[in-house]
């Protein structure tokens, strides 16, 4: 399923239909059932990843979530990442950088949030903001932004080589869908807290953002850290697609229960005598 | 249900039956169903707590989990805390203090992990270790430990007054039950990673631990930060009991959706024009 969303040579973001459900032919109801049905397996895989780290494995998973506002990053965390033991996940939402963060290289704050061995780390936004809003809103000189793509590729290569399986996801919604979701946040008092007037400001730059995504996706999708563009007009589909990417990454790691680092019979005897 | 577990004047830990299910008269199946049925309400309450903080509320929740090894702290996090949006929870497991931590007052590392407004914080072990293993294993002079009870009460009073609802839980298992659970960890290769030979060392001090708990529970159970001793030989019961404590705490806070801090009609007009 996920391979169909992967960014490879010749990829064109404009050709992806945000309402499509590539690789899945069922209904919304089927999709929701599949999401629920596969929760246990995902949870089991996560526990095994965590356990393996106690035996010395350095493997971990990093899920990078990027998207336009309202595309559903929060829903992915809640409904997919929320399916596994919270003790095995570490979440970090990257906001506009603080003064301290701006005093460092743009990757500094990212490096500090990388997942520990055994963990599934989730980035809600990431270092890609520095080539997305950074590019669209010209927050740095063009030449500086130009250098960042290569810096990101190099950084992610090191992260992957250290044992982290990197999954990069762009949740792709249409401009119309965003309009409807923003309107819902304005219509419903219980959604007002999710609305930020700045979201409408950024919406004016939609085409520039799509261009910045196209550039970032194609220049930083590598074998070790590929991008996946997931159509997200249908929330249920996007969640299922991310769940499957996580499951595939964990299957690739294939973590094993670690061997005992103690003498089982000796400890049984001590326990019996206690 | 939870009131029956609360530590008040005259409380005696030795009188609590770890296999009992105070306040709940159903079967294991009933209990598991109740836990699942109430997940949605807990999750809704959590979202409201989180939302309220965006409107300026300073309220948060802190769940402190203490227990002998194998009593089920991890299961509480997985099966109860795991019912809500991971973006609204912050977990911290306190291990033996590091050199840096030991260089500070025993509450220093705790204060740094307190939940932010809107969050449900969970402590897997806590500052109580400093009057539990600290007392049993004489990790500090008796006079120093003696002072800590009052320091804890004062610390928690300040935390509560700053807006944090504090729920302190001791999961109470019997020595026999611990023996069976440790044996299971030794019998099953997929559980070996959870076994630590040090657990058997601590088990030898069972009675001293129960005495240390009795002292800590009765000296630090206050109106603002009461202790609840939850019989935990039946895991399903302990989970249900903690879920209910969380729900009661959130009900007590009664968080409200925050009012819009923007002009809804104006933003709707901007959106329509965008």
XYZ file of C-alpha atoms in Angstrom:
548
model
C 0.000 0.000 0.000
C 2.583 2.541 1.058
C 4.915 2.017 -1.871
C 2.423 3.803 -4.058
C 2.904 6.952 -2.012
C 6.660 6.935 -2.025
C 8.569 9.854 -3.507
C 10.936 8.588 -6.170
C 12.572 9.973 -9.279
C 10.150 12.017 -11.340
C 7.668 12.525 -8.535
C 5.202 15.377 -9.029
C 3.183 16.498 -6.032
C 0.646 18.154 -8.311
C -0.242 14.749 -9.725
C -1.295 13.334 -6.359
C -5.046 13.454 -5.783
C -5.585 14.332 -2.098
C -8.920 12.481 -2.152
C -7.496 9.243 -3.505
C -6.805 6.106 -1.467
C -3.945 4.406 -3.314
C -3.486 0.768 -2.472
C -6.735 0.508 -0.551
C -9.954 -0.409 -2.275
C -12.379 -0.605 0.617
C -14.834 1.882 2.073
C -14.343 4.242 4.989
C -15.889 1.622 7.215
C -13.484 -1.009 5.903
C -10.592 1.353 6.506
C -11.610 2.077 10.069
C -11.981 -1.622 10.732
C -8.541 -2.334 9.287
C -7.044 0.385 11.461
C -8.567 -1.156 14.577
C -7.778 -4.728 13.553
C -4.108 -4.029 13.096
C -3.648 -2.170 16.363
C -2.665 -5.274 18.260
C 0.037 -6.236 15.813
C 1.486 -2.730 15.827
C 1.444 -2.731 19.604
C 3.183 -6.102 19.746
C 5.864 -4.933 17.332
C 6.430 -1.821 19.423
C 6.829 -3.848 22.604
C 9.376 -6.035 20.895
C 11.314 -2.984 19.690
C 11.345 -1.631 23.227
C 12.369 -4.973 24.718
C 15.193 -5.397 22.208
C 16.763 -2.148 23.399
C 17.032 -3.639 26.894
C 19.179 -6.320 25.295
C 21.445 -3.741 23.706
C 19.764 -3.103 20.351
C 20.238 0.451 19.108
C 17.282 0.352 16.749
C 14.518 2.933 16.916
C 11.914 4.483 14.636
C 11.397 8.126 13.747
C 8.137 9.264 12.185
C 8.347 12.759 10.726
C 4.975 14.411 10.085
C 4.709 17.415 7.799
C 1.556 18.972 6.414
C -0.398 22.118 5.785
C -2.557 23.241 8.722
C -5.607 21.052 9.473
C -4.245 18.138 7.434
C -4.493 15.803 10.404
C -1.093 15.463 12.071
C -2.738 15.497 15.475
C -5.165 12.792 14.419
C -2.285 10.563 13.339
C -0.684 10.901 16.744
C -3.947 10.311 18.554
C -5.314 7.446 16.484
C -2.192 5.660 15.250
C 0.652 6.447 17.633
C -1.953 6.238 20.412
C -2.425 2.559 19.598
C 0.856 1.600 21.242
C 2.187 1.813 24.786
C 2.870 5.482 25.559
C 5.992 4.374 27.419
C 7.458 3.400 24.053
C 6.844 6.644 22.208
C 8.394 10.087 22.426
C 6.579 12.999 20.822
C 7.905 16.385 19.999
C 6.043 19.270 18.386
C 8.369 21.787 16.796
C 7.111 25.348 17.082
C 8.671 28.535 15.767
C 12.241 28.363 17.090
C 13.030 30.091 20.361
C 15.807 32.626 20.686
C 18.096 29.926 22.088
C 17.275 27.595 19.202
C 17.858 30.321 16.627
C 21.318 30.862 18.076
C 22.250 27.366 16.908
C 22.343 25.538 13.598
C 18.822 24.637 12.457
C 19.434 20.942 13.104
C 20.570 21.451 16.696
C 17.120 21.348 18.269
C 16.167 18.394 16.089
C 19.148 16.270 17.061
C 18.240 16.702 20.738
C 14.795 15.170 20.179
C 15.845 12.073 18.271
C 14.367 8.863 19.715
C 16.376 6.789 22.147
C 17.003 3.124 21.289
C 13.797 1.113 21.505
C 11.548 4.133 21.074
C 9.194 5.296 18.365
C 9.848 9.000 18.067
C 7.318 11.276 16.420
C 8.045 14.752 15.100
C 5.015 16.985 14.649
C 6.683 19.325 12.164
C 10.455 19.124 12.009
C 13.631 20.461 10.432
C 11.653 20.580 7.183
C 9.980 23.752 8.381
C 13.327 25.396 7.682
C 12.941 24.666 3.975
C 9.151 25.091 3.853
C 7.977 28.152 5.773
C 11.628 29.171 5.724
C 11.550 29.267 1.938
C 8.021 30.580 1.445
C 8.359 33.383 3.974
C 12.030 34.010 3.221
C 13.106 33.549 6.825
C 16.703 33.030 5.693
C 18.706 34.083 2.628
C 18.013 31.944 -0.440
C 21.578 30.652 -0.514
C 21.321 29.466 3.085
C 18.090 27.634 2.407
C 19.642 26.132 -0.694
C 22.368 24.542 1.422
C 19.913 23.014 3.855
C 18.663 20.256 1.561
C 22.071 18.670 1.408
C 22.603 19.225 5.127
C 19.335 17.449 5.829
C 20.239 14.507 3.616
C 23.582 14.167 5.355
C 22.038 14.508 8.822
C 19.397 11.886 8.116
C 22.003 9.547 6.694
C 23.866 9.643 10.002
C 20.661 9.155 11.957
C 19.705 6.159 9.830
C 23.170 4.662 10.134
C 22.991 4.937 13.900
C 20.017 2.559 13.844
C 16.933 4.726 13.390
C 14.389 3.774 10.739
C 13.155 7.087 9.353
C 9.633 7.470 7.970
C 8.867 10.860 6.490
C 5.241 11.616 5.783
C 3.585 14.542 4.086
C -0.150 14.500 4.728
C -1.551 15.973 1.553
C -4.891 17.773 1.599
C -6.440 19.995 -1.028
C -6.872 23.713 -0.608
C -10.647 23.229 -0.688
C -10.513 20.619 2.070
C -8.456 22.952 4.217
C -11.061 25.664 3.678
C -13.790 23.364 4.919
C -11.812 22.260 7.956
C -10.954 25.829 8.918
C -14.608 26.762 8.570
C -15.572 23.903 10.867
C -13.137 25.221 13.475
C -14.813 28.601 13.208
C -18.337 27.181 13.265
C -17.928 24.980 16.328
C -17.199 26.596 19.708
C -15.565 23.347 20.862
C -13.078 23.728 17.997
C -12.238 27.396 18.438
C -9.168 26.550 20.494
C -7.696 24.813 17.457
C -8.098 27.868 15.251
C -5.277 30.306 14.753
C -5.815 33.416 12.602
C -2.281 32.870 11.328
C -3.538 29.741 9.539
C -5.454 31.962 7.126
C -2.353 34.064 6.546
C -0.372 30.975 5.550
C -3.248 29.752 3.390
C -2.677 32.733 1.081
C 0.696 31.195 0.216
C -0.744 27.792 -0.732
C 0.876 27.612 -4.172
C 4.235 28.701 -2.829
C 4.000 26.020 -0.148
C 3.213 23.357 -2.720
C 6.254 24.456 -4.679
C 8.416 24.353 -1.560
C 7.108 20.863 -0.766
C 7.799 19.669 -4.300
C 11.404 20.831 -3.992
C 11.923 19.478 -0.481
C 10.303 16.126 -1.233
C 12.312 15.443 -4.346
C 15.633 16.700 -2.998
C 15.530 14.874 0.326
C 13.811 11.577 -0.459
C 16.599 9.036 -0.151
C 16.864 5.302 0.140
C 17.537 5.566 3.860
C 14.970 8.267 4.556
C 12.283 8.226 1.881
C 9.326 10.573 1.761
C 5.773 9.303 1.520
C 3.043 11.617 0.300
C -0.204 10.418 1.800
C -3.487 11.701 0.414
C -5.256 13.042 3.485
C -8.600 14.441 2.451
C -9.952 11.195 3.894
C -8.662 11.060 7.436
C -9.364 7.363 7.818
C -7.166 6.578 4.832
C -4.260 8.683 6.008
C -4.301 7.005 9.418
C -4.345 3.555 7.906
C -1.516 4.453 5.543
C 0.694 5.743 8.374
C -0.105 2.722 10.510
C 1.077 0.493 7.688
C 4.273 2.478 7.213
C 5.025 2.053 10.901
C 4.302 -1.659 10.704
C 6.538 -2.054 7.673
C 9.370 -0.176 9.357
C 9.075 -2.371 12.439
C 8.901 -5.482 10.303
C 12.089 -4.338 8.606
C 13.814 -4.018 11.958
C 12.358 -7.357 13.080
C 13.241 -6.827 16.748
C 13.765 -9.932 18.861
C 13.168 -10.605 22.532
C 16.573 -10.228 24.122
C 18.289 -13.180 25.699
C 18.464 -13.240 29.487
C 21.616 -11.615 30.860
C 21.224 -13.628 34.053
C 21.168 -17.332 34.918
C 17.495 -18.280 34.767
C 17.794 -21.427 36.899
C 19.897 -19.668 39.498
C 17.351 -16.854 39.771
C 14.499 -19.358 40.014
C 16.252 -20.999 42.926
C 16.786 -17.634 44.624
C 13.133 -16.797 44.082
C 11.978 -20.118 45.492
C 14.107 -19.543 48.583
C 12.847 -16.002 49.072
C -15.446 3.530 44.220
C -12.157 5.252 44.884
C -13.131 6.722 48.238
C -12.890 3.274 49.718
C -9.186 3.179 48.922
C -8.294 6.574 50.296
C -5.736 6.919 53.058
C -7.281 8.770 55.988
C -6.739 8.983 59.715
C -6.222 5.570 61.240
C -5.341 3.886 57.955
C -3.542 0.559 58.263
C -1.937 -0.863 55.139
C -1.868 -4.329 56.692
C -5.664 -4.324 56.758
C -5.996 -3.901 52.994
C -6.578 -7.169 51.160
C -4.583 -7.016 47.883
C -7.077 -9.390 46.257
C -10.143 -7.335 47.123
C -12.078 -5.112 44.726
C -13.583 -2.438 46.972
C -16.463 -0.554 45.423
C -16.774 -2.899 42.471
C -18.981 -5.925 42.612
C -18.715 -7.280 39.087
C -16.538 -9.960 37.565
C -13.239 -9.579 35.736
C -15.190 -9.469 32.494
C -17.434 -6.752 33.857
C -14.411 -4.801 34.986
C -12.706 -5.039 31.624
C -15.890 -3.924 29.919
C -16.230 -0.957 32.269
C -12.615 0.032 31.564
C -13.258 -0.002 27.817
C -16.654 1.673 28.078
C -15.317 4.621 30.000
C -12.339 5.247 27.730
C -14.227 7.696 25.566
C -15.325 9.823 28.486
C -11.807 9.924 29.911
C -10.458 10.874 26.514
C -13.040 13.641 26.127
C -12.204 15.024 29.556
C -8.515 15.008 28.692
C -9.115 16.903 25.473
C -11.081 19.508 27.332
C -8.301 19.889 29.920
C -5.807 20.382 27.118
C -8.042 22.842 25.278
C -8.644 24.881 28.435
C -4.921 25.488 28.791
C -4.953 27.155 25.378
C -7.428 29.600 26.873
C -5.124 30.337 29.790
C -6.172 27.728 32.346
C -3.306 26.617 34.577
C -4.947 23.351 35.583
C -3.205 20.018 35.116
C -3.253 16.538 36.620
C -0.412 14.588 38.190
C -0.719 10.847 38.706
C 1.964 9.442 41.007
C 2.413 5.676 40.799
C 4.236 3.799 43.533
C 4.391 0.062 44.053
C 6.527 -2.946 44.731
C 8.086 -4.509 41.622
C 5.655 -6.300 39.281
C 2.608 -4.620 40.833
C 1.510 -3.247 37.458
C 2.619 0.372 37.096
C 3.480 -0.228 33.471
C 0.088 -1.775 32.831
C -1.620 1.301 34.268
C 0.290 3.524 31.868
C -0.373 1.261 28.924
C -4.027 0.470 29.529
C -5.327 3.578 31.298
C -3.088 6.491 30.388
C -2.898 4.949 26.912
C -6.634 5.578 26.507
C -6.107 9.292 25.959
C -4.318 11.343 23.320
C -0.567 10.912 23.834
C -0.164 14.590 23.007
C -1.908 15.364 26.289
C 0.204 13.216 28.579
C 3.765 13.489 29.844
C 5.378 10.434 31.398
C 8.461 10.241 33.500
C 10.031 7.147 35.019
C 12.291 7.962 37.944
C 15.300 5.682 38.168
C 18.090 5.647 40.726
C 19.254 9.268 40.805
C 22.181 10.258 38.609
C 25.240 11.972 39.965
C 23.867 15.323 38.826
C 20.543 14.634 40.506
C 22.202 13.548 43.733
C 24.049 16.856 43.824
C 20.692 18.592 44.288
C 17.882 18.436 46.808
C 15.814 15.261 46.333
C 12.860 17.268 45.014
C 14.886 19.057 42.331
C 14.527 16.405 39.664
C 10.852 15.979 40.485
C 9.998 19.632 40.143
C 11.483 19.643 36.637
C 9.088 16.932 35.499
C 5.844 18.434 36.764
C 3.120 18.584 34.100
C 2.592 21.742 32.115
C -0.861 23.351 32.150
C -3.364 21.205 30.264
C -1.350 18.024 30.635
C -1.823 14.785 32.513
C 1.563 14.026 34.007
C 2.433 10.529 35.157
C 5.258 9.644 37.512
C 6.389 6.027 37.398
C 8.015 6.080 40.835
C 8.684 9.497 42.298
C 10.084 11.496 45.202
C 8.532 8.814 47.422
C 11.423 6.532 46.582
C 13.470 8.800 48.837
C 11.387 7.734 51.830
C 10.819 4.150 50.681
C 13.980 2.530 49.338
C 15.750 5.466 50.973
C 14.461 4.367 54.368
C 14.621 0.599 53.865
C 18.146 0.611 52.477
C 19.317 3.520 54.626
C 20.454 5.578 51.666
C 20.435 8.694 53.840
C 20.758 9.351 57.582
C 17.554 8.647 59.503
C 17.225 12.292 60.528
C 17.393 13.415 56.903
C 14.708 10.958 55.859
C 12.605 12.043 58.799
C 12.600 15.622 57.483
C 11.519 14.569 54.008
C 7.909 13.773 54.880
C 7.221 17.344 55.841
C 9.193 18.615 52.851
C 7.066 16.468 50.566
C 3.827 17.699 52.107
C 4.938 21.298 51.679
C 6.134 20.692 48.106
C 2.891 19.032 47.091
C 0.877 21.822 48.704
C 2.613 24.328 46.440
C 2.106 22.119 43.392
C -1.593 21.730 44.166
C -2.010 25.443 44.777
C -0.443 26.175 41.386
C -3.333 24.300 39.757
C -2.277 20.666 39.613
C -4.699 18.006 40.826
C -2.512 15.382 42.492
C -3.509 11.707 42.556
C -1.162 9.461 44.495
C -1.594 5.742 44.014
C 0.036 2.808 45.709
C -0.663 -0.381 43.780
C -0.828 -2.993 46.509
C 0.030 -6.595 45.735
C 0.716 -9.448 48.111
C 4.124 -10.992 48.553
C 2.745 -14.254 47.140
C 1.418 -12.536 44.046
C 4.793 -10.892 43.462
C 6.420 -14.315 43.706
C 4.134 -15.680 41.009
C 4.711 -12.715 38.721
C 8.477 -12.914 39.094
C 8.324 -16.623 38.326
C 6.331 -15.895 35.173
C 9.041 -13.470 34.072
C 11.599 -16.209 34.586
C 9.510 -18.879 32.883
C 8.718 -16.953 29.718
C 11.554 -15.965 27.375
C 9.419 -13.066 26.089
C 9.326 -11.728 29.644
C 13.002 -12.101 30.509
C 13.705 -8.504 29.563
C 11.400 -7.383 32.349
C 13.272 -9.362 34.981
C 15.963 -7.796 37.081
C 17.865 -9.893 39.638
C 17.753 -6.844 41.906
C 14.002 -7.389 42.244
C 14.680 -10.522 44.284
C 17.103 -8.600 46.478
C 14.439 -6.011 47.277
C 11.873 -8.747 47.856
C 13.857 -9.872 50.906
C 12.963 -6.528 52.489
C 9.221 -6.906 51.946
C 8.194 -6.276 55.544
C 10.481 -3.286 55.848
C 8.978 -1.862 52.652
C 5.444 -2.339 53.972
C 6.464 -0.481 57.118
C 8.015 2.314 55.060
C 4.842 2.550 52.971
C 2.651 2.659 56.083
C 4.686 5.586 57.418
C 4.842 7.443 54.095
C 1.166 6.934 53.295
C -0.082 8.167 56.635
C 2.316 11.083 56.959
C 1.847 12.480 53.462
C -1.816 11.846 52.680
C -3.330 15.316 52.742
C -6.553 16.912 51.608
C -4.799 18.395 48.585
C -2.718 15.350 47.745
C -4.369 12.234 49.159
C -3.023 8.715 48.816
C -5.094 5.899 47.427
C -4.086 2.319 48.134
C -5.424 0.206 45.314
C -5.549 -3.561 45.701
C -3.651 -4.796 42.672
C -3.567 -8.576 42.758
C -6.294 -8.295 40.115
C -4.839 -6.164 37.385
C -8.204 -5.417 35.816
C -9.460 -3.952 39.066
C -6.432 -1.741 39.629
C -6.727 -0.322 36.107
C -10.392 0.426 36.537
C -9.754 2.059 39.906
C -7.039 4.343 38.525
C -9.194 5.216 35.519
C -11.931 6.311 37.893
C -9.551 8.379 39.985
C -8.445 10.182 36.850
C -12.026 10.762 35.784
C -12.938 12.118 39.206
C -9.963 14.464 39.211
C -10.894 15.760 35.772
C -14.505 16.111 36.808
C -13.333 18.150 39.779
C -11.409 20.475 37.477
C -14.376 20.615 35.071
C -12.357 22.178 32.244
C -14.272 24.281 29.727
C -13.714 24.921 26.049
C -11.975 28.277 25.952
C -13.695 31.272 24.379
C -12.344 32.441 21.027
C -9.639 35.090 21.377
C -10.405 36.268 17.836
C -13.442 37.715 16.070
C -15.231 34.694 14.620
C -17.230 36.603 12.002
C -14.203 38.566 10.888
C -12.175 35.375 10.456
C -15.013 33.730 8.564
C -15.039 36.639 6.157
C -11.264 36.402 5.718
C -11.549 32.672 5.112
C -14.318 33.137 2.540
C -12.177 35.673 0.696
C -9.107 33.441 0.755
